PDB file of C-alpha atoms in Angstrom:
ATOM      1  CA  ASP A   1      40.343 123.888 136.270  1.00 52.00           C
ATOM      2  CA  LYS A   2      39.303 127.566 136.513  1.00 54.00           C
ATOM      3  CA  VAL A   3      42.915 128.777 136.443  1.00 59.00           C
ATOM      4  CA  HIS A   4      43.515 126.871 133.222  1.00 59.00           C
ATOM      5  CA  GLU A   5      40.363 128.294 131.629  1.00 62.00           C
ATOM      6  CA  LYS A   6      40.981 131.949 132.505  1.00 75.00           C
ATOM      7  CA  ALA A   7      44.750 132.389 132.626  1.00 88.00           C
ATOM      8  CA  ASP A   8      46.326 134.712 130.040  1.00 91.00           C
ATOM      9  CA  VAL A   9      49.855 133.750 131.062  1.00 95.00           C
ATOM     10  CA  ILE A  10      51.577 131.282 133.415  1.00 95.00           C
ATOM     11  CA  ILE A  11      54.691 132.211 135.397  1.00 95.00           C
ATOM     12  CA  SER A  12      57.186 129.348 135.551  1.00 95.00           C
ATOM     13  CA  TYR A  13      59.529 130.058 138.474  1.00 94.00           C
ATOM     14  CA  GLY A  14      62.398 127.579 138.641  1.00 92.00           C
ATOM     15  CA  GLY A  15      64.370 126.071 135.792  1.00 90.00           C
ATOM     16  CA  ASP A  16      63.870 123.877 132.750  1.00 90.00           C
ATOM     17  CA  GLY A  17      62.100 121.148 134.717  1.00 91.00           C
ATOM     18  CA  THR A  18      59.609 123.643 136.114  1.00 93.00           C
ATOM     19  CA  LEU A  19      58.882 124.956 132.617  1.00 94.00           C
ATOM     20  CA  ILE A  20      58.344 121.421 131.322  1.00 94.00           C
ATOM     21  CA  LEU A  21      55.891 120.636 134.131  1.00 94.00           C
ATOM     22  CA  SER A  22      54.047 123.940 133.756  1.00 94.00           C
ATOM     23  CA  GLU A  23      53.547 123.185 130.059  1.00 95.00           C
ATOM     24  CA  PHE A  24      52.184 119.749 130.999  1.00 94.00           C
ATOM     25  CA  PHE A  25      49.669 121.184 133.472  1.00 93.00           C
ATOM     26  CA  TYR A  26      48.759 124.261 131.396  1.00 94.00           C
ATOM     27  CA  PRO A  27      49.408 123.375 127.735  1.00 94.00           C
ATOM     28  CA  GLY A  28      49.289 126.129 125.152  1.00 92.00           C
ATOM     29  CA  ILE A  29      49.058 129.034 127.614  1.00 95.00           C
ATOM     30  CA  PRO A  30      52.017 131.465 127.228  1.00 96.00           C
ATOM     31  CA  LYS A  31      54.738 130.934 129.846  1.00 96.00           C
ATOM     32  CA  ILE A  32      56.925 133.608 131.440  1.00 96.00           C
ATOM     33  CA  VAL A  33      60.113 131.840 132.526  1.00 95.00           C
ATOM     34  CA  LEU A  34      61.678 133.203 135.737  1.00 95.00           C
ATOM     35  CA  LYS A  35      64.905 131.748 137.069  1.00 92.00           C
ATOM     36  CA  SER A  36      65.513 130.236 140.493  1.00 88.00           C
ATOM     37  CA  SER A  37      67.774 127.421 139.277  1.00 75.00           C
ATOM     38  CA  ARG A  38      71.327 127.213 137.938  1.00 74.00           C
ATOM     39  CA  ILE A  39      70.067 125.139 134.982  1.00 76.00           C
ATOM     40  CA  CYS A  40      67.637 127.076 132.824  1.00 83.00           C
ATOM     41  CA  LYS A  41      68.219 127.026 129.058  1.00 82.00           C
ATOM     42  CA  MET A  42      65.060 128.992 128.388  1.00 84.00           C
ATOM     43  CA  CYS A  43      65.851 131.795 130.854  1.00 88.00           C
ATOM     44  CA  GLU A  44      66.817 135.161 129.405  1.00 91.00           C
ATOM     45  CA  PRO A  45      69.826 137.242 130.526  1.00 90.00           C
ATOM     46  CA  PHE A  46      67.726 139.640 132.591  1.00 93.00           C
ATOM     47  CA  SER A  47      66.704 139.767 136.225  1.00 93.00           C
ATOM     48  CA  ASN A  48      63.276 138.380 137.059  1.00 94.00           C
ATOM     49  CA  GLU A  49      62.110 141.885 137.914  1.00 95.00           C
ATOM     50  CA  GLU A  50      63.196 143.248 134.541  1.00 95.00           C
ATOM     51  CA  ILE A  51      61.475 140.396 132.720  1.00 95.00           C
ATOM     52  CA  LEU A  52      58.199 141.176 134.483  1.00 96.00           C
ATOM     53  CA  ASP A  53      58.599 144.931 133.868  1.00 96.00           C
ATOM     54  CA  ARG A  54      59.196 144.362 130.148  1.00 95.00           C
ATOM     55  CA  PHE A  55      56.215 142.063 129.927  1.00 95.00           C
ATOM     56  CA  GLN A  56      53.924 144.555 131.647  1.00 94.00           C
ATOM     57  CA  SER A  57      55.182 147.264 129.272  1.00 94.00           C
ATOM     58  CA  GLY A  58      54.329 145.112 126.266  1.00 94.00           C
ATOM     59  CA  LYS A  59      57.981 144.655 125.280  1.00 94.00           C
ATOM     60  CA  TYR A  60      57.801 140.978 124.437  1.00 95.00           C
ATOM     61  CA  GLU A  61      56.969 138.449 121.755  1.00 96.00           C
ATOM     62  CA  ILE A  62      55.666 134.886 121.886  1.00 96.00           C
ATOM     63  CA  ASN A  63      57.983 132.154 120.634  1.00 95.00           C
ATOM     64  CA  LYS A  64      56.309 128.940 119.498  1.00 95.00           C
ATOM     65  CA  MET A  65      58.084 125.686 120.329  1.00 95.00           C
ATOM     66  CA  ALA A  66      57.510 122.245 118.824  1.00 95.00           C
ATOM     67  CA  LYS A  67      56.225 119.352 120.906  1.00 97.00           C
ATOM     68  CA  ILE A  68      56.243 115.638 120.121  1.00 97.00           C
ATOM     69  CA  LYS A  69      53.581 112.993 120.595  1.00 98.00           C
ATOM     70  CA  ALA A  70      53.812 109.279 121.287  1.00 98.00           C
ATOM     71  CA  ASN A  71      50.822 107.159 120.261  1.00 97.00           C
ATOM     72  CA  VAL A  72      50.906 103.636 121.667  1.00 97.00           C
ATOM     73  CA  PHE A  73      48.815 100.919 120.025  1.00 97.00           C
ATOM     74  CA  LEU A  74      48.511  97.837 122.208  1.00 95.00           C
ATOM     75  CA  LYS A  75      48.004  94.396 120.683  1.00 92.00           C
ATOM     76  CA  ASN A  76      44.834  93.998 122.753  1.00 88.00           C
ATOM     77  CA  GLY A  77      43.305  96.952 120.916  1.00 90.00           C
ATOM     78  CA  GLY A  78      43.985  99.650 123.498  1.00 91.00           C
ATOM     79  CA  GLU A  79      45.479 103.033 122.625  1.00 95.00           C
ATOM     80  CA  LYS A  80      47.337 105.520 124.806  1.00 96.00           C
ATOM     81  CA  ASN A  81      49.345 108.686 124.143  1.00 96.00           C
ATOM     82  CA  LEU A  82      51.842 111.067 125.712  1.00 98.00           C
ATOM     83  CA  ILE A  83      52.920 114.563 124.631  1.00 97.00           C
ATOM     84  CA  ALA A  84      56.322 116.095 125.437  1.00 97.00           C
ATOM     85  CA  ILE A  85      58.099 119.401 125.002  1.00 96.00           C
ATOM     86  CA  ASN A  86      61.513 117.852 125.656  1.00 95.00           C
ATOM     87  CA  GLU A  87      61.700 114.158 124.765  1.00 97.00           C
ATOM     88  CA  ILE A  88      59.944 110.823 124.488  1.00 98.00           C
ATOM     89  CA  LEU A  89      61.961 107.981 125.994  1.00 97.00           C
ATOM     90  CA  MET A  90      61.492 104.278 125.272  1.00 98.00           C
ATOM     91  CA  HIS A  91      63.608 102.222 127.678  1.00 97.00           C
ATOM     92  CA  ASN A  92      63.918  98.572 128.624  1.00 97.00           C
ATOM     93  CA  SER A  93      61.788  97.992 131.723  1.00 97.00           C
ATOM     94  CA  ASP A  94      64.301  95.499 133.142  1.00 95.00           C
ATOM     95  CA  PRO A  95      67.884  96.845 132.907  1.00 92.00           C
ATOM     96  CA  ARG A  96      69.183  93.262 132.912  1.00 93.00           C
ATOM     97  CA  HIS A  97      67.591  92.523 129.540  1.00 94.00           C
ATOM     98  CA  ALA A  98      67.794  94.398 126.249  1.00 96.00           C
ATOM     99  CA  ILE A  99      64.675  94.958 124.205  1.00 97.00           C
ATOM    100  CA  ARG A 100      64.247  94.151 120.515  1.00 96.00           C
ATOM    101  CA  TYR A 101      62.314  96.363 118.153  1.00 96.00           C
ATOM    102  CA  GLN A 102      61.835  97.315 114.507  1.00 95.00           C
ATOM    103  CA  VAL A 103      61.882 100.926 113.307  1.00 95.00           C
ATOM    104  CA  ASN A 104      60.093 102.268 110.240  1.00 95.00           C
ATOM    105  CA  ILE A 105      60.462 105.887 109.117  1.00 96.00           C
ATOM    106  CA  ASN A 106      57.659 106.999 106.833  1.00 96.00           C
ATOM    107  CA  ASP A 107      56.858 103.280 106.376  1.00 92.00           C
ATOM    108  CA  LYS A 108      60.423 102.385 105.307  1.00 93.00           C
ATOM    109  CA  PRO A 109      62.554 100.018 107.467  1.00 91.00           C
ATOM    110  CA  PHE A 110      65.471 101.640 109.288  1.00 88.00           C
ATOM    111  CA  GLY A 111      68.417 100.058 111.094  1.00 75.00           C
ATOM    112  CA  GLY A 112      69.268  96.486 111.936  1.00 65.00           C
ATOM    113  CA  SER A 113      69.764  94.070 109.048  1.00 63.00           C
ATOM    114  CA  ALA A 114      67.474  92.552 106.448  1.00 62.00           C
ATOM    115  CA  LEU A 115      68.638  89.113 107.618  1.00 56.00           C
ATOM    116  CA  HIS A 116      67.164  89.780 111.058  1.00 63.00           C
ATOM    117  CA  GLN A 117      64.081  91.651 109.787  1.00 72.00           C
ATOM    118  CA  HIS A 118      65.727  95.003 110.555  1.00 83.00           C
ATOM    119  CA  GLU A 119      65.566  94.257 114.270  1.00 92.00           C
ATOM    120  CA  ILE A 120      67.481  96.538 116.657  1.00 93.00           C
ATOM    121  CA  ILE A 121      68.674  95.234 120.033  1.00 93.00           C
ATOM    122  CA  GLY A 122      69.469  97.616 122.873  1.00 94.00           C
ATOM    123  CA  ASP A 123      68.130  99.697 125.744  1.00 96.00           C
ATOM    124  CA  GLY A 124      65.755 101.753 123.587  1.00 96.00           C
ATOM    125  CA  ILE A 125      65.544 105.171 121.968  1.00 96.00           C
ATOM    126  CA  VAL A 126      65.324 108.863 122.794  1.00 97.00           C
ATOM    127  CA  ALA A 127      63.093 110.956 120.521  1.00 97.00           C
ATOM    128  CA  SER A 128      63.858 114.630 121.044  1.00 97.00           C
ATOM    129  CA  THR A 129      62.615 118.062 120.077  1.00 97.00           C
ATOM    130  CA  PRO A 130      65.223 120.750 119.273  1.00 95.00           C
ATOM    131  CA  PHE A 131      64.692 122.120 122.795  1.00 93.00           C
ATOM    132  CA  GLY A 132      65.322 118.696 124.309  1.00 93.00           C
ATOM    133  CA  SER A 133      68.351 117.946 122.158  1.00 94.00           C
ATOM    134  CA  SER A 134      70.735 119.454 124.713  1.00 91.00           C
ATOM    135  CA  GLY A 135      69.698 116.826 127.284  1.00 91.00           C
ATOM    136  CA  TYR A 136      69.640 113.031 127.048  1.00 92.00           C
ATOM    137  CA  PHE A 137      69.880 113.153 123.236  1.00 94.00           C
ATOM    138  CA  LYS A 138      73.180 115.039 123.447  1.00 93.00           C
ATOM    139  CA  SER A 139      74.559 112.735 126.142  1.00 92.00           C
ATOM    140  CA  ILE A 140      74.113 109.799 123.738  1.00 92.00           C
ATOM    141  CA  THR A 141      75.069 111.471 120.457  1.00 92.00           C
ATOM    142  CA  GLY A 142      77.252 114.448 121.397  1.00 92.00           C
ATOM    143  CA  CYS A 143      75.133 116.517 118.985  1.00 91.00           C
ATOM    144  CA  LEU A 144      72.529 119.264 119.010  1.00 94.00           C
ATOM    145  CA  PHE A 145      70.000 120.239 116.355  1.00 95.00           C
ATOM    146  CA  THR A 146      67.726 123.235 115.821  1.00 94.00           C
ATOM    147  CA  THR A 147      64.905 121.925 113.613  1.00 94.00           C
ATOM    148  CA  GLY A 148      63.116 118.628 113.117  1.00 96.00           C
ATOM    149  CA  LEU A 149      62.906 115.480 115.242  1.00 97.00           C
ATOM    150  CA  GLY A 150      65.953 113.672 116.631  1.00 96.00           C
ATOM    151  CA  ILE A 151      66.170 109.928 117.259  1.00 96.00           C
ATOM    152  CA  ALA A 152      69.039 108.537 119.347  1.00 95.00           C
ATOM    153  CA  PHE A 153      69.609 104.805 119.885  1.00 95.00           C
ATOM    154  CA  ASN A 154      70.572 103.893 123.423  1.00 94.00           C
ATOM    155  CA  ASN A 155      73.244 101.181 123.869  1.00 90.00           C
ATOM    156  CA  SER A 156      72.458  99.242 120.705  1.00 89.00           C
ATOM    157  CA  THR A 157      74.407  96.012 120.268  1.00 84.00           C
ATOM    158  CA  GLU A 158      75.284  97.092 116.727  1.00 75.00           C
ATOM    159  CA  GLN A 159      76.233 100.619 115.722  1.00 68.00           C
ATOM    160  CA  SER A 160      73.052 102.596 115.088  1.00 70.00           C
ATOM    161  CA  ASP A 161      73.765 106.200 114.197  1.00 77.00           C
ATOM    162  CA  HIS A 162      71.408 108.858 115.462  1.00 90.00           C
ATOM    163  CA  ILE A 163      69.195 110.596 112.928  1.00 93.00           C
ATOM    164  CA  VAL A 164      67.575 114.012 112.659  1.00 96.00           C
ATOM    165  CA  LEU A 165      64.348 113.854 110.693  1.00 96.00           C
ATOM    166  CA  ASP A 166      62.146 116.430 109.054  1.00 96.00           C
ATOM    167  CA  GLU A 167      59.478 117.745 111.418  1.00 94.00           C
ATOM    168  CA  HIS A 168      56.780 116.108 109.293  1.00 95.00           C
ATOM    169  CA  ASP A 169      58.304 112.603 109.392  1.00 97.00           C
ATOM    170  CA  THR A 170      56.702 109.733 111.298  1.00 97.00           C
ATOM    171  CA  VAL A 171      58.549 107.038 113.259  1.00 97.00           C
ATOM    172  CA  ARG A 172      56.810 103.695 113.860  1.00 97.00           C
ATOM    173  CA  ILE A 173      58.341 101.221 116.316  1.00 97.00           C
ATOM    174  CA  LYS A 174      57.187  97.636 116.828  1.00 97.00           C
ATOM    175  CA  ILE A 175      58.343  95.728 119.896  1.00 97.00           C
ATOM    176  CA  THR A 176      59.532  92.209 119.103  1.00 96.00           C
ATOM    177  CA  ARG A 177      60.814  91.510 122.613  1.00 96.00           C
ATOM    178  CA  GLY A 178      59.985  93.548 125.696  1.00 95.00           C
ATOM    179  CA  PRO A 179      58.917  94.774 128.036  1.00 97.00           C
ATOM    180  CA  ALA A 180      59.702  98.451 127.513  1.00 97.00           C
ATOM    181  CA  THR A 181      58.476 101.598 129.225  1.00 98.00           C
ATOM    182  CA  ILE A 182      57.532 104.861 127.510  1.00 98.00           C
ATOM    183  CA  TYR A 183      58.130 108.159 129.317  1.00 98.00           C
ATOM    184  CA  ALA A 184      57.464 111.770 128.343  1.00 97.00           C
ATOM    185  CA  ASP A 185      59.652 114.483 129.900  1.00 96.00           C
ATOM    186  CA  ASN A 186      59.424 114.445 133.699  1.00 92.00           C
ATOM    187  CA  GLN A 187      55.754 113.426 133.806  1.00 95.00           C
ATOM    188  CA  GLU A 188      54.679 110.852 136.372  1.00 94.00           C
ATOM    189  CA  GLU A 189      52.515 108.947 133.892  1.00 94.00           C
ATOM    190  CA  PHE A 190      54.189 106.237 131.818  1.00 96.00           C
ATOM    191  CA  ILE A 191      53.153 103.415 129.486  1.00 97.00           C
ATOM    192  CA  THR A 192      54.458  99.837 129.513  1.00 96.00           C
ATOM    193  CA  ILE A 193      54.562  97.966 126.200  1.00 97.00           C
ATOM    194  CA  ASP A 194      55.517  94.433 125.199  1.00 97.00           C
ATOM    195  CA  GLU A 195      55.886  92.128 122.213  1.00 96.00           C
ATOM    196  CA  GLY A 196      53.469  93.025 119.419  1.00 96.00           C
ATOM    197  CA  ASP A 197      52.718  96.537 120.678  1.00 97.00           C
ATOM    198  CA  GLU A 198      53.505  99.529 118.470  1.00 97.00           C
ATOM    199  CA  LEU A 199      54.669 103.063 119.143  1.00 97.00           C
ATOM    200  CA  ILE A 200      54.270 105.975 116.736  1.00 98.00           C
ATOM    201  CA  ILE A 201      56.285 109.149 117.332  1.00 98.00           C
ATOM    202  CA  LYS A 202      55.713 112.365 115.416  1.00 97.00           C
ATOM    203  CA  LYS A 203      55.412 116.100 115.852  1.00 96.00           C
ATOM    204  CA  SER A 204      52.408 117.102 117.911  1.00 97.00           C
ATOM    205  CA  LYS A 205      49.833 119.537 116.604  1.00 95.00           C
ATOM    206  CA  GLU A 206      50.168 121.307 119.956  1.00 95.00           C
ATOM    207  CA  LEU A 207      52.786 124.031 120.415  1.00 96.00           C
ATOM    208  CA  ALA A 208      54.327 125.526 123.534  1.00 96.00           C
ATOM    209  CA  HIS A 209      54.217 129.333 123.737  1.00 97.00           C
ATOM    210  CA  ILE A 210      57.127 131.006 125.523  1.00 96.00           C
ATOM    211  CA  VAL A 211      57.268 134.719 126.357  1.00 97.00           C
ATOM    212  CA  LYS A 212      60.518 136.366 125.219  1.00 96.00           C
ATOM    213  CA  VAL A 213      61.312 139.915 126.357  1.00 94.00           C
ATOM    214  CA  GLY A 214      64.749 140.190 124.722  1.00 83.00           C
ATOM    215  CA  ILE A 215      63.427 141.671 121.495  1.00 70.00           C
TER     216      ILE A 215
END
């Protein structure tokens, strides 16, 4: 992609969804966010023309934003991954049936009960960046966070409080009854997993770079 190789900056004209997609197609290249949508958390309180004028005058800085990565290890030996700026979603593939899974945080069991091998039953989880915490994560938990990695449990049969982890923590999930589907942001690609497959979620080494002119 010649545009990807040569571009110094990408203009994202739309809202949050447009920014998320532009980061997917052109990862790591600085993004200028211009508003054409009512919903745009990353948009600044300036007109699009003023944003471009300030950028051309050098009156800007680059903000670095965390991204998260999902590594999927299939029981047949296959491996797949997804990277998100907003959230990683693990959801039951069939809404009529809950999934069962075990969660380990930094190799320590979390949730469920020791009697049932720390198994959690529900619709799945939402793993969110601070940027994504105002979306699906907030709709489940009612909370926002500004640093780290957030994990929200979706419709668990037993109370499973959400957690906000350190940005260096690692979450390992093993499916004990599926199937489940893994999504990243609004990307078209997804991964289906089933009993015996594992999912690892952690901060990505990649960062998003957002142009800010309100300095």
